[in-house]
Coordinates of C-alpha atoms in Angstrom, one line a residue:
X1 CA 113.0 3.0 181.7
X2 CA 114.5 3.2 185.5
X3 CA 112.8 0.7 187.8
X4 CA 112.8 1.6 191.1
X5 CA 113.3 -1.5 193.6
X6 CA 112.0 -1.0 197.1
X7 CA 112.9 -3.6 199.3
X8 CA 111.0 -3.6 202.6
X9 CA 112.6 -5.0 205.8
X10 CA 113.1 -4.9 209.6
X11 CA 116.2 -5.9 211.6
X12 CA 116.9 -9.0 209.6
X13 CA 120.1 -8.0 208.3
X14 CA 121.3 -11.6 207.0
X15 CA 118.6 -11.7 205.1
X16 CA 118.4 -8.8 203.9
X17 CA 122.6 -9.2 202.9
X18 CA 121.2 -11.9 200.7
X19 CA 118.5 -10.0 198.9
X20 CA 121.2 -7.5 198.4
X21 CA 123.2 -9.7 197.0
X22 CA 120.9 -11.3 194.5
X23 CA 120.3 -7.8 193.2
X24 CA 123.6 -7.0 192.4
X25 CA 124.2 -10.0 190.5
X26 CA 121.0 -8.9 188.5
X27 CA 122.0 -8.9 184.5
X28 CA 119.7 -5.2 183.8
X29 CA 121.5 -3.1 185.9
X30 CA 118.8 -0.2 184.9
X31 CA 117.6 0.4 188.2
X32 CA 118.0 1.8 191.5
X33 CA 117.1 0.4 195.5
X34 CA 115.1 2.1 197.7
X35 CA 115.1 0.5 201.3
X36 CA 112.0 0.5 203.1
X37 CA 113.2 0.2 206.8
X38 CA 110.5 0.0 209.2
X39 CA 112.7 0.6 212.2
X40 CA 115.3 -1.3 212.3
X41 CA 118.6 -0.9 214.4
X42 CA 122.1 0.0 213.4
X43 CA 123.5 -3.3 211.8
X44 CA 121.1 -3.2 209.5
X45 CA 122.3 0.7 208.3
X46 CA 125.6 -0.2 208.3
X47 CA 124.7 -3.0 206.3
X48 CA 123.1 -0.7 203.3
X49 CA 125.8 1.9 203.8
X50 CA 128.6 -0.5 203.1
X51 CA 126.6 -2.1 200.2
X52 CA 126.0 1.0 198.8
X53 CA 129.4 2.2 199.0
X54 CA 130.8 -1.0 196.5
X55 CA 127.3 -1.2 194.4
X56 CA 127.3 0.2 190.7
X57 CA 123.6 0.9 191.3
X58 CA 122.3 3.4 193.4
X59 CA 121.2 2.4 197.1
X60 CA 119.2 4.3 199.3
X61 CA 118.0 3.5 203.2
X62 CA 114.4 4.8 203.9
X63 CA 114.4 4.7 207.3
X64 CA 111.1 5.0 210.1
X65 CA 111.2 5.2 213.5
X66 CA 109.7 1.7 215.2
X67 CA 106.4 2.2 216.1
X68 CA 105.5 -1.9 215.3
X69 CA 104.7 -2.7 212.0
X70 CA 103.8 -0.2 209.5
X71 CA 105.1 -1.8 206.2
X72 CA 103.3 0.1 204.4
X73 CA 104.4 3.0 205.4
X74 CA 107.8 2.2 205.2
X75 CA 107.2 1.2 201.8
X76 CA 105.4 4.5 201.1
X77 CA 108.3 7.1 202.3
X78 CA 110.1 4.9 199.8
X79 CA 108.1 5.3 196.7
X80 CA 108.0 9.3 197.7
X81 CA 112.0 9.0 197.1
X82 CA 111.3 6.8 193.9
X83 CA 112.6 7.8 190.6
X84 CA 111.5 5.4 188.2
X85 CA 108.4 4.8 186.4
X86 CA 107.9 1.6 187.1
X87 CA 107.7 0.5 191.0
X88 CA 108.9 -2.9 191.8
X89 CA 107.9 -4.2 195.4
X90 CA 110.3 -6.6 197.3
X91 CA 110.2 -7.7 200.8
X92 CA 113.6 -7.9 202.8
X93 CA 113.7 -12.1 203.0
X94 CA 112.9 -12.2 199.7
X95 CA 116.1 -13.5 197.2
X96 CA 115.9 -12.3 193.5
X97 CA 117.6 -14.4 190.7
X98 CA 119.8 -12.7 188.6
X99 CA 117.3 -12.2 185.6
X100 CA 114.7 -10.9 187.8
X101 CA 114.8 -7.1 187.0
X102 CA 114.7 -8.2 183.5
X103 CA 111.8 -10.0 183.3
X104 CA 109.4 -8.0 185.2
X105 CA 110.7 -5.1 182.6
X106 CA 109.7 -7.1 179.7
X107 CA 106.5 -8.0 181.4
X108 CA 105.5 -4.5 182.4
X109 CA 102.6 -2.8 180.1
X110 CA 100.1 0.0 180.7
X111 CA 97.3 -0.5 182.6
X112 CA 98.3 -3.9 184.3
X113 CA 100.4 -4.2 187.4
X114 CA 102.6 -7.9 187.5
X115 CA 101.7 -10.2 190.6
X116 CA 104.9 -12.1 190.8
X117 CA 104.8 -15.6 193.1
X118 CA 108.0 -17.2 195.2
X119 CA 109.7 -20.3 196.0
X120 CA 109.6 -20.9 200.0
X121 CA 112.2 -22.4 201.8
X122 CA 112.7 -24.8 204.7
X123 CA 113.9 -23.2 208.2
X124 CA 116.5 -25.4 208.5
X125 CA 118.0 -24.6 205.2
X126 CA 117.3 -21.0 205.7
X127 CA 119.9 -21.1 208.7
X128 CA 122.3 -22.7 206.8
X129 CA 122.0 -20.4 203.3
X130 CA 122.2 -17.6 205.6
X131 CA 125.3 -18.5 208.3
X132 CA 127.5 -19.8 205.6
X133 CA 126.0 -16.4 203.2
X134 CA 125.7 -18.9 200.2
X135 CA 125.0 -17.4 196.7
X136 CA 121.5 -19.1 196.4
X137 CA 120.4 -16.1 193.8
X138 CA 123.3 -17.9 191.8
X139 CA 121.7 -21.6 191.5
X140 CA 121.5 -23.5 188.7
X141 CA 118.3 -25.6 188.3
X142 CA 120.1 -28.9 189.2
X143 CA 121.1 -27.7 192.6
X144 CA 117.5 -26.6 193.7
X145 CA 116.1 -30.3 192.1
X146 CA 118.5 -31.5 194.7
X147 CA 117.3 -29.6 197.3
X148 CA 113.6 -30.4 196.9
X149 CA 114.6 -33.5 197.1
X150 CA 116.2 -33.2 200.3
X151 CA 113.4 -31.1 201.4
X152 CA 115.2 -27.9 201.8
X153 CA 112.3 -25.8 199.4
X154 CA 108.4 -26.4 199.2
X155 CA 108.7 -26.8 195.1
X156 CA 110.3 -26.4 191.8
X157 CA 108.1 -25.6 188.9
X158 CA 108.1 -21.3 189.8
X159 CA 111.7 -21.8 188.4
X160 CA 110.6 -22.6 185.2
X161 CA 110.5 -20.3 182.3
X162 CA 107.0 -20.7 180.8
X163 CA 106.6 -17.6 178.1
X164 CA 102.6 -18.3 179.0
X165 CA 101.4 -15.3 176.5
X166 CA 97.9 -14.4 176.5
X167 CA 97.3 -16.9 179.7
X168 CA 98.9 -14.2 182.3
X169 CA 95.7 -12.0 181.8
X170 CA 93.5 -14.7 182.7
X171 CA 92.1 -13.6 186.2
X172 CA 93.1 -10.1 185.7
X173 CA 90.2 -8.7 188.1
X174 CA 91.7 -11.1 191.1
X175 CA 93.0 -9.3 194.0
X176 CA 93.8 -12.4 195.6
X177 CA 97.5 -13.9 195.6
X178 CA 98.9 -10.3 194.8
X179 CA 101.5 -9.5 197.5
X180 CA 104.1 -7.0 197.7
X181 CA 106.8 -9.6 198.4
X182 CA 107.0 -9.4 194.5
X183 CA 105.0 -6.9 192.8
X184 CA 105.4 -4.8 189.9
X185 CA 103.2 -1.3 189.4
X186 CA 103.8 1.7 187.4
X187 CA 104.7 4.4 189.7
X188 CA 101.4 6.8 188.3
X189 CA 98.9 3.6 188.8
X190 CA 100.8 3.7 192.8
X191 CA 100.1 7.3 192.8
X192 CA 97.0 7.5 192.2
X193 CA 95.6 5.7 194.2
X194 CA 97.6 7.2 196.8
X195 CA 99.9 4.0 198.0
X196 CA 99.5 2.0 200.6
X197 CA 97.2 3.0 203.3
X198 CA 98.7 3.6 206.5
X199 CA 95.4 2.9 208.3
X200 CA 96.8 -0.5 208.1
X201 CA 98.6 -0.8 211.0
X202 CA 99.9 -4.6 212.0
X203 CA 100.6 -7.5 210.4
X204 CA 98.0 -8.7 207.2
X205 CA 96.1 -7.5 204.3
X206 CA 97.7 -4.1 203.4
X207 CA 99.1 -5.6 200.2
X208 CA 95.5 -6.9 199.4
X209 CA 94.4 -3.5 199.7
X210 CA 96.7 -1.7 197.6
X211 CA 95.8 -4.7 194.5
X212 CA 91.5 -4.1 195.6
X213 CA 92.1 0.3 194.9
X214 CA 94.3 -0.9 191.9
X215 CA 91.7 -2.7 190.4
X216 CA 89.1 -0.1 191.5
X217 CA 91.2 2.2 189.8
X218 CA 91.4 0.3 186.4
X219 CA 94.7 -1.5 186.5
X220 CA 94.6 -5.2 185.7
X221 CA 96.7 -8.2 186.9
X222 CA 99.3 -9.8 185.0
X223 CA 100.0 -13.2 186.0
X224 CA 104.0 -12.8 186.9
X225 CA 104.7 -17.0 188.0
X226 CA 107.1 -19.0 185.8
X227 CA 109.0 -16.2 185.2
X228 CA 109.7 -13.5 188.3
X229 CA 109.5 -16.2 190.9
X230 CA 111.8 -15.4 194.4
X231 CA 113.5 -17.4 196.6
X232 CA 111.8 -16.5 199.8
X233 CA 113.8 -17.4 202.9
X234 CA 111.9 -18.9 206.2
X235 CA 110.1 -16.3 207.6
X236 CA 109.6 -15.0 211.9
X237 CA 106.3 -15.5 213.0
X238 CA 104.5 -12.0 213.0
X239 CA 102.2 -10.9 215.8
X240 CA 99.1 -10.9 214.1
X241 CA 96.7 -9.6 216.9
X242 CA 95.4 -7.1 214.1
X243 CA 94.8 -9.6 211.3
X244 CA 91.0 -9.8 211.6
X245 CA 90.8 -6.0 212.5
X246 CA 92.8 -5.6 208.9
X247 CA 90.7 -8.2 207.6
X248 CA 87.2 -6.3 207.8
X249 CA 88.9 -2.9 206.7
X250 CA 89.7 -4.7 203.5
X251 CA 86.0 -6.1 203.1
X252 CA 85.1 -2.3 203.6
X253 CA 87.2 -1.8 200.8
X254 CA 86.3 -4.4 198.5
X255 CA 82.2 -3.2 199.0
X256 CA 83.4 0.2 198.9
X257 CA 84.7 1.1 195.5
X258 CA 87.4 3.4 196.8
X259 CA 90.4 3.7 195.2
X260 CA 92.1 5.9 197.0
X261 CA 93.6 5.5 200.4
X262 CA 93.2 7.0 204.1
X263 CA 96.3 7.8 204.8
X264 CA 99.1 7.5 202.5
X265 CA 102.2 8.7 199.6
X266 CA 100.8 12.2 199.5
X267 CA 101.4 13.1 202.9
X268 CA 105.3 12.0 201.8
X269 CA 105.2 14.6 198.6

């Protein structure tokens, strides 16, 4: 089964050098990157180009013009490009450890989509990971006990391996905590309900929506934590003059039923 990774990003190219990173270090190399670039400037495409150039996986830049942010859209013109089954949503500050392809293959199934969680860490230590480009996908689980305890990252226990079993379905009609920083969908379920709607324009809540039409749809939640975690590196501050705007056209939703969205993959097809 290909797994196709979409990363999502805007002109953040040392971060996004670090996701890049982590994914070529990945141990299942049975998958290909798609990335979702909502605008950014040149650095960042001559970033992809000369990853894509060295990488034994293919890499593919997905580029929009800047209009503010339309993640979802990026993220949709993407998935048009995708080719494999299973959709596996990234965002572009958003580190994966090497087994992290692996495990959301074995945790993929039918009918469920896998809501993965992430490890934040400190500002400070993002500057540093970042200027000196160290290999933090790479870590062993003595160097990130060290740096909780030096308060460089919020916790530890997402970096455990708990095989959890019949406990990730519990909840599995929650849309809440599903983000695309690290989700898992089949590409059909994402088709279906036509991807992301693109009537969510600005920061907040267009993730929640594509997890409410899921649901709608039939398509349960697999808990992903303690085993897909991310390393997510400190993030901008996003203008969010259209959070509570977003916010009541996902209670529309919710009451709604819809699965469906506004505006969204099939005007890519």
């Amino acid at each position: 089964m290909l797994v196709s990774l979409i990363v999502t990003t805007y002109n953040r190219p040392d971060a996004l050098r670090a996701v890049l990173a982590g994914l070529l270090a990945q141990d299942d190399r049975g998958f290909e990157v798609l990335v979702a670039d909502d605008g950014s400037r040149d650095d960042t495409r001559a970033l992809i180009d000369e990853a894509a150039r060295a990488a034994p996986i293919p890499i593919a830049h997905v580029w929009q013009e800047d209009r503010g942010f339309r993640a979802g859209a990026a993220r949709n013109r993407a998935a048009a490009r995708a080719k494999g089954d299973y959709v596996v949503f990234l965002d572009g500050d958003c580190v994966p450890r090497p087994d992290f392809i692996a495990r959301h293959r074995r945790l993929a199934e039918p009918g469920w989509m896998v809501a993965g969680n992430r490890i934040l860490l400190a500002e400070s230590f993002t500057r540093e990971v970042l200027a000196d480009r160290v290999p933090i996908h790479d870590w062993s689980f003595a160097q990130w006990r060290a740096a909780h305890r030096r308060g460089a990252i919020n916790r530890t226990l997402p970096l455990h391996d708990l095989p959890l079993g019949a406990l990730r379905k519990l909840g599995s009609r929650r849309w809440q905590r599903v983000r695309t920083c690290n989700l898992g969908v089949w590409r059909r379920d994402f088709r279906a309900v036509n991807g992301f709607d693109e009537a969510f324009e600005g920061w907040g809540f267009e993730d929640s929506d594509l997890a409410v039409r899921l649901l709608n749809h039939g398509v349960r939640r697999k808990y992903g934590a303690f085993a897909t975690a991310v390393l997510h590196l400190w993030p901008p501050e996003n203008d969010r003059a259209r959070e509570g705007e977003n916010w009541q056209r996902l209670q529309q939703r919710i009451a709604s039923g819809e699965t469906r969205a506004e505006r969204g993959l099939e005007q890519y097809a």
